[in-house]
Each structure stands twice: as structure tokens, then as C-alpha cells.
mmCIF file with all atom_site columns, C-alpha atoms in Angstrom:
data_model
loop_
_atom_site.group_PDB
_atom_site.id
_atom_site.type_symbol
_atom_site.label_atom_id
_atom_site.label_alt_id
_atom_site.label_comp_id
_atom_site.label_asym_id
_atom_site.label_entity_id
_atom_site.label_seq_id
_atom_site.pdbx_PDB_ins_code
_atom_site.Cartn_x
_atom_site.Cartn_y
_atom_site.Cartn_z
_atom_site.occupancy
_atom_site.B_iso_or_equiv
_atom_site.pdbx_formal_charge
_atom_site.auth_seq_id
_atom_site.auth_comp_id
_atom_site.auth_asym_id
_atom_site.auth_atom_id
_atom_site.pdbx_PDB_model_num
ATOM 1   C CA . MET A 1 1   ? 22.530 -6.626  23.414 1.00 42.00 ? 1   MET A CA 1
ATOM 2   C CA . GLN A 1 2   ? 22.015 -8.339  26.768 1.00 51.00 ? 2   GLN A CA 1
ATOM 3   C CA . ARG A 1 3   ? 25.005 -8.333  29.060 1.00 55.00 ? 3   ARG A CA 1
ATOM 4   C CA . LEU A 1 4   ? 26.995 -11.552 29.128 1.00 50.00 ? 4   LEU A CA 1
ATOM 5   C CA . THR A 1 5   ? 27.998 -13.087 32.432 1.00 64.00 ? 5   THR A CA 1
ATOM 6   C CA . THR A 1 6   ? 31.679 -13.901 32.905 1.00 65.00 ? 6   THR A CA 1
ATOM 7   C CA . SER A 1 7   ? 30.921 -17.628 32.712 1.00 65.00 ? 7   SER A CA 1
ATOM 8   C CA . SER A 1 8   ? 28.898 -17.391 29.499 1.00 66.00 ? 8   SER A CA 1
ATOM 9   C CA . LEU A 1 9   ? 31.548 -15.161 27.910 1.00 63.00 ? 9   LEU A CA 1
ATOM 10  C CA . LEU A 1 10  ? 34.240 -17.731 28.738 1.00 65.00 ? 10  LEU A CA 1
ATOM 11  C CA . ASP A 1 11  ? 32.050 -20.466 27.262 1.00 65.00 ? 11  ASP A CA 1
ATOM 12  C CA . VAL A 1 12  ? 31.798 -18.485 24.027 1.00 61.00 ? 12  VAL A CA 1
ATOM 13  C CA . ILE A 1 13  ? 35.562 -17.885 23.959 1.00 65.00 ? 13  ILE A CA 1
ATOM 14  C CA . GLY A 1 14  ? 36.095 -21.597 24.604 1.00 59.00 ? 14  GLY A CA 1
ATOM 15  C CA . GLU A 1 15  ? 34.244 -22.416 21.386 1.00 62.00 ? 15  GLU A CA 1
ATOM 16  C CA . LEU A 1 16  ? 37.060 -20.700 19.479 1.00 58.00 ? 16  LEU A CA 1
ATOM 17  C CA . PHE A 1 17  ? 39.506 -23.374 20.612 1.00 59.00 ? 17  PHE A CA 1
ATOM 18  C CA . SER A 1 18  ? 39.752 -26.937 19.423 1.00 54.00 ? 18  SER A CA 1
ATOM 19  C CA . ASP A 1 19  ? 38.093 -29.836 21.231 1.00 63.00 ? 19  ASP A CA 1
ATOM 20  C CA . GLU A 1 20  ? 41.532 -30.682 22.651 1.00 73.00 ? 20  GLU A CA 1
ATOM 21  C CA . VAL A 1 21  ? 41.874 -27.568 24.845 1.00 84.00 ? 21  VAL A CA 1
ATOM 22  C CA . SER A 1 22  ? 40.399 -27.261 28.334 1.00 89.00 ? 22  SER A CA 1
ATOM 23  C CA . ILE A 1 23  ? 40.126 -23.792 29.893 1.00 90.00 ? 23  ILE A CA 1
ATOM 24  C CA . ALA A 1 24  ? 40.320 -22.868 33.573 1.00 91.00 ? 24  ALA A CA 1
ATOM 25  C CA . VAL A 1 25  ? 40.265 -19.615 35.544 1.00 92.00 ? 25  VAL A CA 1
ATOM 26  C CA . THR A 1 26  ? 41.333 -19.277 39.167 1.00 93.00 ? 26  THR A CA 1
ATOM 27  C CA . SER A 1 27  ? 41.472 -16.768 41.953 1.00 94.00 ? 27  SER A CA 1
ATOM 28  C CA . THR A 1 28  ? 44.648 -16.843 44.046 1.00 94.00 ? 28  THR A CA 1
ATOM 29  C CA . THR A 1 29  ? 43.305 -19.796 46.057 1.00 95.00 ? 29  THR A CA 1
ATOM 30  C CA . GLU A 1 30  ? 40.648 -21.690 44.094 1.00 95.00 ? 30  GLU A CA 1
ATOM 31  C CA . TYR A 1 31  ? 39.145 -22.449 40.684 1.00 95.00 ? 31  TYR A CA 1
ATOM 32  C CA . ILE A 1 32  ? 36.294 -20.167 39.641 1.00 92.00 ? 32  ILE A CA 1
ATOM 33  C CA . TYR A 1 33  ? 35.665 -21.519 36.114 1.00 91.00 ? 33  TYR A CA 1
ATOM 34  C CA . TYR A 1 34  ? 36.460 -24.734 34.260 1.00 91.00 ? 34  TYR A CA 1
ATOM 35  C CA . ARG A 1 35  ? 35.512 -25.899 30.761 1.00 88.00 ? 35  ARG A CA 1
ATOM 36  C CA . PRO A 1 36  ? 36.754 -29.424 29.928 1.00 87.00 ? 36  PRO A CA 1
ATOM 37  C CA . SER A 1 37  ? 37.593 -30.537 26.404 1.00 81.00 ? 37  SER A CA 1
ATOM 38  C CA . LEU A 1 38  ? 36.809 -33.842 24.727 1.00 76.00 ? 38  LEU A CA 1
ATOM 39  C CA . ARG A 1 39  ? 40.439 -34.979 24.996 1.00 76.00 ? 39  ARG A CA 1
ATOM 40  C CA . VAL A 1 40  ? 41.440 -33.984 28.534 1.00 81.00 ? 40  VAL A CA 1
ATOM 41  C CA . ASP A 1 41  ? 39.321 -33.482 31.665 1.00 86.00 ? 41  ASP A CA 1
ATOM 42  C CA . LEU A 1 42  ? 40.964 -32.865 35.048 1.00 90.00 ? 42  LEU A CA 1
ATOM 43  C CA . LYS A 1 43  ? 37.566 -33.152 36.807 1.00 90.00 ? 43  LYS A CA 1
ATOM 44  C CA . ILE A 1 44  ? 37.945 -29.689 38.330 1.00 92.00 ? 44  ILE A CA 1
ATOM 45  C CA . ARG A 1 45  ? 34.920 -28.010 39.909 1.00 92.00 ? 45  ARG A CA 1
ATOM 46  C CA . PRO A 1 46  ? 34.474 -24.307 40.675 1.00 91.00 ? 46  PRO A CA 1
ATOM 47  C CA . GLY A 1 47  ? 35.404 -23.859 44.319 1.00 94.00 ? 47  GLY A CA 1
ATOM 48  C CA . ASP A 1 48  ? 38.091 -26.574 44.269 1.00 95.00 ? 48  ASP A CA 1
ATOM 49  C CA . PRO A 1 49  ? 41.323 -25.355 45.920 1.00 96.00 ? 49  PRO A CA 1
ATOM 50  C CA . ILE A 1 50  ? 44.458 -24.908 43.821 1.00 95.00 ? 50  ILE A CA 1
ATOM 51  C CA . LYS A 1 51  ? 46.691 -27.921 44.433 1.00 92.00 ? 51  LYS A CA 1
ATOM 52  C CA . GLU A 1 52  ? 50.409 -27.554 45.027 1.00 90.00 ? 52  GLU A CA 1
ATOM 53  C CA . GLY A 1 53  ? 52.534 -28.382 41.997 1.00 87.00 ? 53  GLY A CA 1
ATOM 54  C CA . THR A 1 54  ? 49.860 -27.619 39.395 1.00 89.00 ? 54  THR A CA 1
ATOM 55  C CA . LEU A 1 55  ? 50.220 -25.068 36.611 1.00 88.00 ? 55  LEU A CA 1
ATOM 56  C CA . ALA A 1 56  ? 47.886 -22.706 38.454 1.00 93.00 ? 56  ALA A CA 1
ATOM 57  C CA . ASP A 1 57  ? 49.934 -22.991 41.646 1.00 94.00 ? 57  ASP A CA 1
ATOM 58  C CA . LYS A 1 58  ? 53.190 -22.305 39.803 1.00 92.00 ? 58  LYS A CA 1
ATOM 59  C CA . ALA A 1 59  ? 51.754 -19.270 37.977 1.00 92.00 ? 59  ALA A CA 1
ATOM 60  C CA . ILE A 1 60  ? 50.284 -17.820 41.194 1.00 94.00 ? 60  ILE A CA 1
ATOM 61  C CA . VAL A 1 61  ? 53.481 -18.345 43.208 1.00 94.00 ? 61  VAL A CA 1
ATOM 62  C CA . SER A 1 62  ? 55.829 -17.005 40.512 1.00 92.00 ? 62  SER A CA 1
ATOM 63  C CA . GLU A 1 63  ? 53.399 -14.376 39.148 1.00 92.00 ? 63  GLU A CA 1
ATOM 64  C CA . GLN A 1 64  ? 54.751 -15.291 35.713 1.00 90.00 ? 64  GLN A CA 1
ATOM 65  C CA . LYS A 1 65  ? 53.565 -17.235 32.683 1.00 88.00 ? 65  LYS A CA 1
ATOM 66  C CA . VAL A 1 66  ? 54.180 -20.960 33.128 1.00 87.00 ? 66  VAL A CA 1
ATOM 67  C CA . SER A 1 67  ? 54.196 -23.526 30.301 1.00 83.00 ? 67  SER A CA 1
ATOM 68  C CA . GLU A 1 68  ? 55.116 -27.139 31.049 1.00 80.00 ? 68  GLU A CA 1
ATOM 69  C CA . PHE A 1 69  ? 54.162 -30.783 31.482 1.00 78.00 ? 69  PHE A CA 1
ATOM 70  C CA . ILE A 1 70  ? 52.410 -31.937 34.688 1.00 81.00 ? 70  ILE A CA 1
ATOM 71  C CA . ASP A 1 71  ? 52.474 -35.671 35.466 1.00 76.00 ? 71  ASP A CA 1
ATOM 72  C CA . ARG A 1 72  ? 49.525 -37.844 36.503 1.00 77.00 ? 72  ARG A CA 1
ATOM 73  C CA . GLN A 1 73  ? 50.283 -37.796 40.244 1.00 80.00 ? 73  GLN A CA 1
ATOM 74  C CA . ILE A 1 74  ? 48.145 -34.704 40.915 1.00 84.00 ? 74  ILE A CA 1
ATOM 75  C CA . TYR A 1 75  ? 44.952 -35.241 38.891 1.00 85.00 ? 75  TYR A CA 1
ATOM 76  C CA . GLY A 1 76  ? 45.437 -38.810 37.697 1.00 82.00 ? 76  GLY A CA 1
ATOM 77  C CA . VAL A 1 77  ? 45.848 -37.477 34.139 1.00 79.00 ? 77  VAL A CA 1
ATOM 78  C CA . PRO A 1 78  ? 49.108 -36.178 32.616 1.00 78.00 ? 78  PRO A CA 1
ATOM 79  C CA . TYR A 1 79  ? 48.730 -32.908 30.732 1.00 81.00 ? 79  TYR A CA 1
ATOM 80  C CA . HIS A 1 80  ? 50.554 -30.052 29.085 1.00 80.00 ? 80  HIS A CA 1
ATOM 81  C CA . GLY A 1 81  ? 49.419 -26.486 29.454 1.00 85.00 ? 81  GLY A CA 1
ATOM 82  C CA . MET A 1 82  ? 50.045 -22.789 29.979 1.00 89.00 ? 82  MET A CA 1
ATOM 83  C CA . ALA A 1 83  ? 48.944 -20.617 32.904 1.00 92.00 ? 83  ALA A CA 1
ATOM 84  C CA . VAL A 1 84  ? 49.047 -16.818 32.726 1.00 92.00 ? 84  VAL A CA 1
ATOM 85  C CA . PRO A 1 85  ? 48.504 -14.746 35.904 1.00 93.00 ? 85  PRO A CA 1
ATOM 86  C CA . PHE A 1 86  ? 46.383 -11.598 35.750 1.00 91.00 ? 86  PHE A CA 1
ATOM 87  C CA . HIS A 1 87  ? 46.346 -8.486  37.959 1.00 90.00 ? 87  HIS A CA 1
ATOM 88  C CA . TYR A 1 88  ? 43.915 -5.719  38.899 1.00 88.00 ? 88  TYR A CA 1
ATOM 89  C CA . ASN A 1 89  ? 45.219 -2.416  40.291 1.00 89.00 ? 89  ASN A CA 1
ATOM 90  C CA . ASN A 1 90  ? 48.662 -4.052  40.493 1.00 89.00 ? 90  ASN A CA 1
ATOM 91  C CA . GLU A 1 91  ? 47.296 -6.821  42.745 1.00 92.00 ? 91  GLU A CA 1
ATOM 92  C CA . LEU A 1 92  ? 47.452 -10.470 41.713 1.00 93.00 ? 92  LEU A CA 1
ATOM 93  C CA . GLU A 1 93  ? 43.899 -11.733 41.141 1.00 92.00 ? 93  GLU A CA 1
ATOM 94  C CA . GLY A 1 94  ? 44.390 -15.223 39.706 1.00 92.00 ? 94  GLY A CA 1
ATOM 95  C CA . CYS A 1 95  ? 45.330 -16.926 36.460 1.00 93.00 ? 95  CYS A CA 1
ATOM 96  C CA . VAL A 1 96  ? 43.885 -18.246 33.198 1.00 91.00 ? 96  VAL A CA 1
ATOM 97  C CA . MET A 1 97  ? 44.944 -21.655 31.907 1.00 91.00 ? 97  MET A CA 1
ATOM 98  C CA . ALA A 1 98  ? 44.879 -23.559 28.624 1.00 89.00 ? 98  ALA A CA 1
ATOM 99  C CA . ILE A 1 99  ? 45.205 -27.315 29.193 1.00 88.00 ? 99  ILE A CA 1
ATOM 100 C CA . TYR A 1 100 ? 46.238 -29.775 26.483 1.00 82.00 ? 100 TYR A CA 1
ATOM 101 C CA . PRO A 1 101 ? 46.336 -33.593 26.546 1.00 76.00 ? 101 PRO A CA 1
ATOM 102 C CA . ALA A 1 102 ? 49.779 -35.102 27.044 1.00 69.00 ? 102 ALA A CA 1
ATOM 103 C CA . LEU A 1 103 ? 51.506 -37.127 24.399 1.00 57.00 ? 103 LEU A CA 1
ATOM 104 C CA . THR A 1 104 ? 50.887 -40.843 24.567 1.00 48.00 ? 104 THR A CA 1
ATOM 105 C CA . GLU A 1 105 ? 53.425 -42.292 26.990 1.00 46.00 ? 105 GLU A CA 1
ATOM 106 C CA . GLY A 1 106 ? 56.479 -43.636 25.242 1.00 46.00 ? 106 GLY A CA 1
ATOM 107 C CA . LYS A 1 107 ? 55.966 -41.571 22.105 1.00 64.00 ? 107 LYS A CA 1
ATOM 108 C CA . SER A 1 108 ? 59.187 -39.800 21.221 1.00 81.00 ? 108 SER A CA 1
ATOM 109 C CA . VAL A 1 109 ? 58.818 -39.021 17.522 1.00 86.00 ? 109 VAL A CA 1
ATOM 110 C CA . ILE A 1 110 ? 57.199 -36.459 15.233 1.00 90.00 ? 110 ILE A CA 1
ATOM 111 C CA . THR A 1 111 ? 55.727 -38.128 12.154 1.00 91.00 ? 111 THR A CA 1
ATOM 112 C CA . VAL A 1 112 ? 55.870 -35.860 9.094  1.00 92.00 ? 112 VAL A CA 1
ATOM 113 C CA . LYS A 1 113 ? 54.386 -36.119 5.620  1.00 88.00 ? 113 LYS A CA 1
ATOM 114 C CA . THR A 1 114 ? 56.664 -37.075 2.759  1.00 84.00 ? 114 THR A CA 1
ATOM 115 C CA . SER A 1 115 ? 56.035 -37.235 -0.986 1.00 83.00 ? 115 SER A CA 1
ATOM 116 C CA . ASP A 1 116 ? 55.213 -40.943 -0.796 1.00 86.00 ? 116 ASP A CA 1
ATOM 117 C CA . GLY A 1 117 ? 54.051 -41.500 2.791  1.00 89.00 ? 117 GLY A CA 1
ATOM 118 C CA . TRP A 1 118 ? 55.123 -40.529 6.315  1.00 91.00 ? 118 TRP A CA 1
ATOM 119 C CA . LYS A 1 119 ? 58.425 -40.475 8.197  1.00 92.00 ? 119 LYS A CA 1
ATOM 120 C CA . PRO A 1 120 ? 58.860 -40.654 12.011 1.00 93.00 ? 120 PRO A CA 1
ATOM 121 C CA . LEU A 1 121 ? 61.537 -38.240 13.246 1.00 92.00 ? 121 LEU A CA 1
ATOM 122 C CA . SER A 1 122 ? 63.074 -38.718 16.691 1.00 90.00 ? 122 SER A CA 1
ATOM 123 C CA . PHE A 1 123 ? 62.743 -35.783 19.110 1.00 91.00 ? 123 PHE A CA 1
ATOM 124 C CA . HIS A 1 124 ? 66.510 -35.877 19.517 1.00 90.00 ? 124 HIS A CA 1
ATOM 125 C CA . ASP A 1 125 ? 67.088 -35.422 15.764 1.00 94.00 ? 125 ASP A CA 1
ATOM 126 C CA . VAL A 1 126 ? 64.682 -32.498 15.310 1.00 96.00 ? 126 VAL A CA 1
ATOM 127 C CA . LEU A 1 127 ? 66.583 -29.174 15.191 1.00 97.00 ? 127 LEU A CA 1
ATOM 128 C CA . TYR A 1 128 ? 63.588 -26.854 15.040 1.00 97.00 ? 128 TYR A CA 1
ATOM 129 C CA . LEU A 1 129 ? 60.031 -26.370 13.819 1.00 97.00 ? 129 LEU A CA 1
ATOM 130 C CA . GLU A 1 130 ? 59.091 -23.422 11.625 1.00 97.00 ? 130 GLU A CA 1
ATOM 131 C CA . VAL A 1 131 ? 55.823 -22.009 10.338 1.00 95.00 ? 131 VAL A CA 1
ATOM 132 C CA . LYS A 1 132 ? 56.022 -20.652 6.807  1.00 92.00 ? 132 LYS A CA 1
ATOM 133 C CA . GLU A 1 133 ? 53.591 -20.557 3.911  1.00 88.00 ? 133 GLU A CA 1
ATOM 134 C CA . ARG A 1 134 ? 50.866 -21.554 6.424  1.00 88.00 ? 134 ARG A CA 1
ATOM 135 C CA . LYS A 1 135 ? 52.551 -24.904 7.031  1.00 91.00 ? 135 LYS A CA 1
ATOM 136 C CA . THR A 1 136 ? 54.576 -26.330 9.929  1.00 95.00 ? 136 THR A CA 1
ATOM 137 C CA . TRP A 1 137 ? 57.989 -27.536 8.781  1.00 95.00 ? 137 TRP A CA 1
ATOM 138 C CA . VAL A 1 138 ? 59.969 -29.984 10.925 1.00 96.00 ? 138 VAL A CA 1
ATOM 139 C CA . VAL A 1 139 ? 63.724 -29.715 10.302 1.00 96.00 ? 139 VAL A CA 1
ATOM 140 C CA . THR A 1 140 ? 66.506 -32.249 10.977 1.00 95.00 ? 140 THR A CA 1
ATOM 141 C CA . LYS A 1 141 ? 70.055 -32.300 9.568  1.00 93.00 ? 141 LYS A CA 1
ATOM 142 C CA . GLN A 1 142 ? 69.128 -34.837 6.897  1.00 91.00 ? 142 GLN A CA 1
ATOM 143 C CA . PHE A 1 143 ? 65.435 -34.211 6.279  1.00 91.00 ? 143 PHE A CA 1
ATOM 144 C CA . THR A 1 144 ? 62.680 -31.582 6.302  1.00 93.00 ? 144 THR A CA 1
ATOM 145 C CA . GLY A 1 145 ? 59.001 -32.543 6.355  1.00 92.00 ? 145 GLY A CA 1
ATOM 146 C CA . ILE A 1 146 ? 55.549 -31.044 6.858  1.00 93.00 ? 146 ILE A CA 1
ATOM 147 C CA . HIS A 1 147 ? 53.226 -31.685 9.812  1.00 93.00 ? 147 HIS A CA 1
ATOM 148 C CA . ARG A 1 148 ? 49.497 -30.891 9.983  1.00 88.00 ? 148 ARG A CA 1
ATOM 149 C CA . LYS A 1 149 ? 49.609 -29.529 13.565 1.00 86.00 ? 149 LYS A CA 1
ATOM 150 C CA . ALA A 1 150 ? 49.927 -25.810 14.251 1.00 86.00 ? 150 ALA A CA 1
ATOM 151 C CA . LEU A 1 151 ? 53.028 -24.571 16.042 1.00 87.00 ? 151 LEU A CA 1
ATOM 152 C CA . GLN A 1 152 ? 50.958 -23.652 19.108 1.00 78.00 ? 152 GLN A CA 1
ATOM 153 C CA . GLU A 1 153 ? 49.877 -27.279 19.532 1.00 79.00 ? 153 GLU A CA 1
ATOM 154 C CA . PHE A 1 154 ? 53.505 -28.425 19.419 1.00 85.00 ? 154 PHE A CA 1
ATOM 155 C CA . GLU A 1 155 ? 54.391 -25.864 22.090 1.00 79.00 ? 155 GLU A CA 1
ATOM 156 C CA . TYR A 1 156 ? 52.251 -27.752 24.611 1.00 67.00 ? 156 TYR A CA 1
ATOM 157 C CA . THR A 1 157 ? 53.055 -31.315 23.570 1.00 71.00 ? 157 THR A CA 1
ATOM 158 C CA . LEU A 1 158 ? 56.788 -31.388 22.891 1.00 82.00 ? 158 LEU A CA 1
ATOM 159 C CA . PRO A 1 159 ? 59.037 -32.166 25.892 1.00 78.00 ? 159 PRO A CA 1
ATOM 160 C CA . ARG A 1 160 ? 60.104 -28.964 27.605 1.00 74.00 ? 160 ARG A CA 1
ATOM 161 C CA . GLU A 1 161 ? 63.603 -30.264 28.351 1.00 78.00 ? 161 GLU A CA 1
ATOM 162 C CA . TYR A 1 162 ? 64.273 -30.243 24.580 1.00 86.00 ? 162 TYR A CA 1
ATOM 163 C CA . PHE A 1 163 ? 62.052 -27.637 22.936 1.00 91.00 ? 163 PHE A CA 1
ATOM 164 C CA . ILE A 1 164 ? 61.479 -23.924 23.609 1.00 90.00 ? 164 ILE A CA 1
ATOM 165 C CA . ARG A 1 165 ? 59.320 -21.417 21.738 1.00 90.00 ? 165 ARG A CA 1
ATOM 166 C CA . CYS A 1 166 ? 61.663 -18.602 20.682 1.00 92.00 ? 166 CYS A CA 1
ATOM 167 C CA . HIS A 1 167 ? 59.582 -16.765 18.080 1.00 92.00 ? 167 HIS A CA 1
ATOM 168 C CA . ARG A 1 168 ? 56.024 -16.726 16.748 1.00 90.00 ? 168 ARG A CA 1
ATOM 169 C CA . SER A 1 169 ? 57.352 -18.792 13.822 1.00 95.00 ? 169 SER A CA 1
ATOM 170 C CA . PHE A 1 170 ? 59.899 -21.049 15.565 1.00 96.00 ? 170 PHE A CA 1
ATOM 171 C CA . ILE A 1 171 ? 60.273 -23.729 18.244 1.00 95.00 ? 171 ILE A CA 1
ATOM 172 C CA . VAL A 1 172 ? 63.902 -24.718 18.781 1.00 97.00 ? 172 VAL A CA 1
ATOM 173 C CA . ASN A 1 173 ? 65.564 -27.851 20.168 1.00 96.00 ? 173 ASN A CA 1
ATOM 174 C CA . VAL A 1 174 ? 68.066 -26.381 22.648 1.00 95.00 ? 174 VAL A CA 1
ATOM 175 C CA . ASN A 1 175 ? 70.347 -29.415 22.287 1.00 94.00 ? 175 ASN A CA 1
ATOM 176 C CA . HIS A 1 176 ? 71.245 -28.283 18.762 1.00 97.00 ? 176 HIS A CA 1
ATOM 177 C CA . ILE A 1 177 ? 72.141 -24.653 19.600 1.00 96.00 ? 177 ILE A CA 1
ATOM 178 C CA . THR A 1 178 ? 75.889 -24.033 19.234 1.00 96.00 ? 178 THR A CA 1
ATOM 179 C CA . HIS A 1 179 ? 75.960 -20.306 20.066 1.00 96.00 ? 179 HIS A CA 1
ATOM 180 C CA . ILE A 1 180 ? 73.667 -17.425 21.075 1.00 94.00 ? 180 ILE A CA 1
ATOM 181 C CA . TYR A 1 181 ? 74.400 -13.979 19.620 1.00 93.00 ? 181 TYR A CA 1
ATOM 182 C CA . PRO A 1 182 ? 72.859 -10.588 20.526 1.00 90.00 ? 182 PRO A CA 1
ATOM 183 C CA . ASP A 1 183 ? 70.892 -9.042  17.686 1.00 85.00 ? 183 ASP A CA 1
ATOM 184 C CA . THR A 1 184 ? 69.350 -5.581  17.360 1.00 77.00 ? 184 THR A CA 1
ATOM 185 C CA . HIS A 1 185 ? 66.245 -6.749  15.520 1.00 70.00 ? 185 HIS A CA 1
ATOM 186 C CA . SER A 1 186 ? 65.406 -10.073 17.156 1.00 66.00 ? 186 SER A CA 1
ATOM 187 C CA . THR A 1 187 ? 67.162 -9.632  20.519 1.00 87.00 ? 187 THR A CA 1
ATOM 188 C CA . PHE A 1 188 ? 69.120 -12.860 19.909 1.00 91.00 ? 188 PHE A CA 1
ATOM 189 C CA . LEU A 1 189 ? 70.227 -15.043 17.035 1.00 93.00 ? 189 LEU A CA 1
ATOM 190 C CA . LEU A 1 190 ? 70.675 -18.772 17.576 1.00 95.00 ? 190 LEU A CA 1
ATOM 191 C CA . ALA A 1 191 ? 73.404 -20.556 15.634 1.00 96.00 ? 191 ALA A CA 1
ATOM 192 C CA . MET A 1 192 ? 72.320 -24.144 15.013 1.00 96.00 ? 192 MET A CA 1
ATOM 193 C CA . ASP A 1 193 ? 74.638 -27.098 14.487 1.00 95.00 ? 193 ASP A CA 1
ATOM 194 C CA . ASN A 1 194 ? 73.476 -27.467 10.861 1.00 95.00 ? 194 ASN A CA 1
ATOM 195 C CA . GLY A 1 195 ? 74.527 -23.875 10.049 1.00 95.00 ? 195 GLY A CA 1
ATOM 196 C CA . ASP A 1 196 ? 71.049 -22.294 10.197 1.00 96.00 ? 196 ASP A CA 1
ATOM 197 C CA . GLN A 1 197 ? 70.361 -19.188 12.290 1.00 95.00 ? 197 GLN A CA 1
ATOM 198 C CA . LEU A 1 198 ? 67.068 -18.667 14.151 1.00 95.00 ? 198 LEU A CA 1
ATOM 199 C CA . PRO A 1 199 ? 65.722 -15.462 15.724 1.00 94.00 ? 199 PRO A CA 1
ATOM 200 C CA . VAL A 1 200 ? 64.617 -15.042 19.326 1.00 93.00 ? 200 VAL A CA 1
ATOM 201 C CA . SER A 1 201 ? 61.991 -12.318 19.207 1.00 90.00 ? 201 SER A CA 1
ATOM 202 C CA . GLN A 1 202 ? 61.568 -9.626  21.839 1.00 87.00 ? 202 GLN A CA 1
ATOM 203 C CA . SER A 1 203 ? 58.310 -11.111 23.147 1.00 83.00 ? 203 SER A CA 1
ATOM 204 C CA . TYR A 1 204 ? 60.037 -14.443 23.907 1.00 86.00 ? 204 TYR A CA 1
ATOM 205 C CA . SER A 1 205 ? 63.487 -13.201 24.946 1.00 86.00 ? 205 SER A CA 1
ATOM 206 C CA . SER A 1 206 ? 62.872 -12.983 28.711 1.00 84.00 ? 206 SER A CA 1
ATOM 207 C CA . TYR A 1 207 ? 61.201 -16.402 28.791 1.00 80.00 ? 207 TYR A CA 1
ATOM 208 C CA . PHE A 1 208 ? 64.008 -17.869 26.676 1.00 86.00 ? 208 PHE A CA 1
ATOM 209 C CA . ARG A 1 209 ? 66.749 -16.404 28.887 1.00 85.00 ? 209 ARG A CA 1
ATOM 210 C CA . LYS A 1 210 ? 65.051 -17.628 32.040 1.00 82.00 ? 210 LYS A CA 1
ATOM 211 C CA . LEU A 1 211 ? 64.748 -21.212 30.803 1.00 81.00 ? 211 LEU A CA 1
ATOM 212 C CA . LEU A 1 212 ? 68.351 -21.313 29.532 1.00 85.00 ? 212 LEU A CA 1
ATOM 213 C CA . GLY A 1 213 ? 69.693 -19.476 32.584 1.00 85.00 ? 213 GLY A CA 1
ATOM 214 C CA . PHE A 1 214 ? 71.683 -16.601 31.077 1.00 85.00 ? 214 PHE A CA 1
#
């Protein structure tokens, strides 16, 4: 088999993602690869410097995974995304980013499927989202419905000030957590104001603690 170049390999990997995800790779100072999606294009070119306040800048400066919303002031397009720094021989080399389109401005509901139609649920009322039986369940105190999006898509589009990924199967609305308990299996257990308990898995515990400040 002929050897793949880094760029062609990234193009192939990019085909595994949906048309909504743009992919970028940076050094510590500039972009070295960019593959736009059909839904969001930041008009980045290889060789462009990393701008202050972007996901790439935050990941490079903190040397930690960053996942958040970036407003339109930097690229003229609002977007959600995740940037993960990478190292070689313990030296920071750059980061890899997945970039998602932002929610339509003013949208503050999740519309779920019901037995006879659809029901919009306010962000404020949503307690958590759970993946089970290959479906995404959206839970409020009065209602539980199904949404077609995968949990990973919600992770990049829900407002960060409300929702945090705490487990491979859960995204939680922090405004509905009443108590956080240590747990030997899941690191933490979250007591919700409807009586449910949600796990915080080991892979998300550090990120969860950092965002909640404990």
C-alpha cells in the first residue's frame, strides 16, 4: 500500500464524520490543516495564525481539552467545538479541533418526538439527556421524549452554562443538581432534583470538577 500523506489521511478520517463537522489541525502558532463542512466554514487557510480567543488558542494556552461556544466576533460565524492539544516527547506540538455549527440564534428548546407529534422542551426544564437502547432520551420532571441526534452532537450545541457531559451516556443540566456524592465506581454520583441519580465517570471527572469548581 502506498504511504498516505498526513493531509490525505486527515481527509479520509474526515469522511467518517457528518457533513456538519469541520476539522482543523494546528501547530502552536498556526493552522496546518483545515477541512470545512457543509454547515460551518470558518474560512481558515493553512498558514493562518491562531487568533486569540479561539478554541485553538485556548487549548494551546491551557494545554487541556477545551469544549465551548465561540461567538461571531472572531470569524464572523458563531460555532461550537472541541480542541484537544497533542504532545511529542512531552513537548506541546499543537491541537486537533472538531468544529460544529452553532444553534440558530434565539433557539432555546429541544424538540422531542412524542407518540402523536413533537414537543418543544425548554433548556431550563431539561434535567439531563441519556443514551440507552441506541436512542437519546431527553428528561424533564414532567416528560421524557426521544431525539434523533446523538449525544455527541448535543455536547457541542447545548449551552455550556447549563449542560456538561458527565458520562459517555449522560449530559446533565447543572442547574438541577442538588448534591454531588463520591462514588467508588463512577467517581461521583449526582443527585437530581427529580430524585434520579446520575454517574460521573472517571474519564469525565476531572473535566466535571474543573467546570463546577470543586
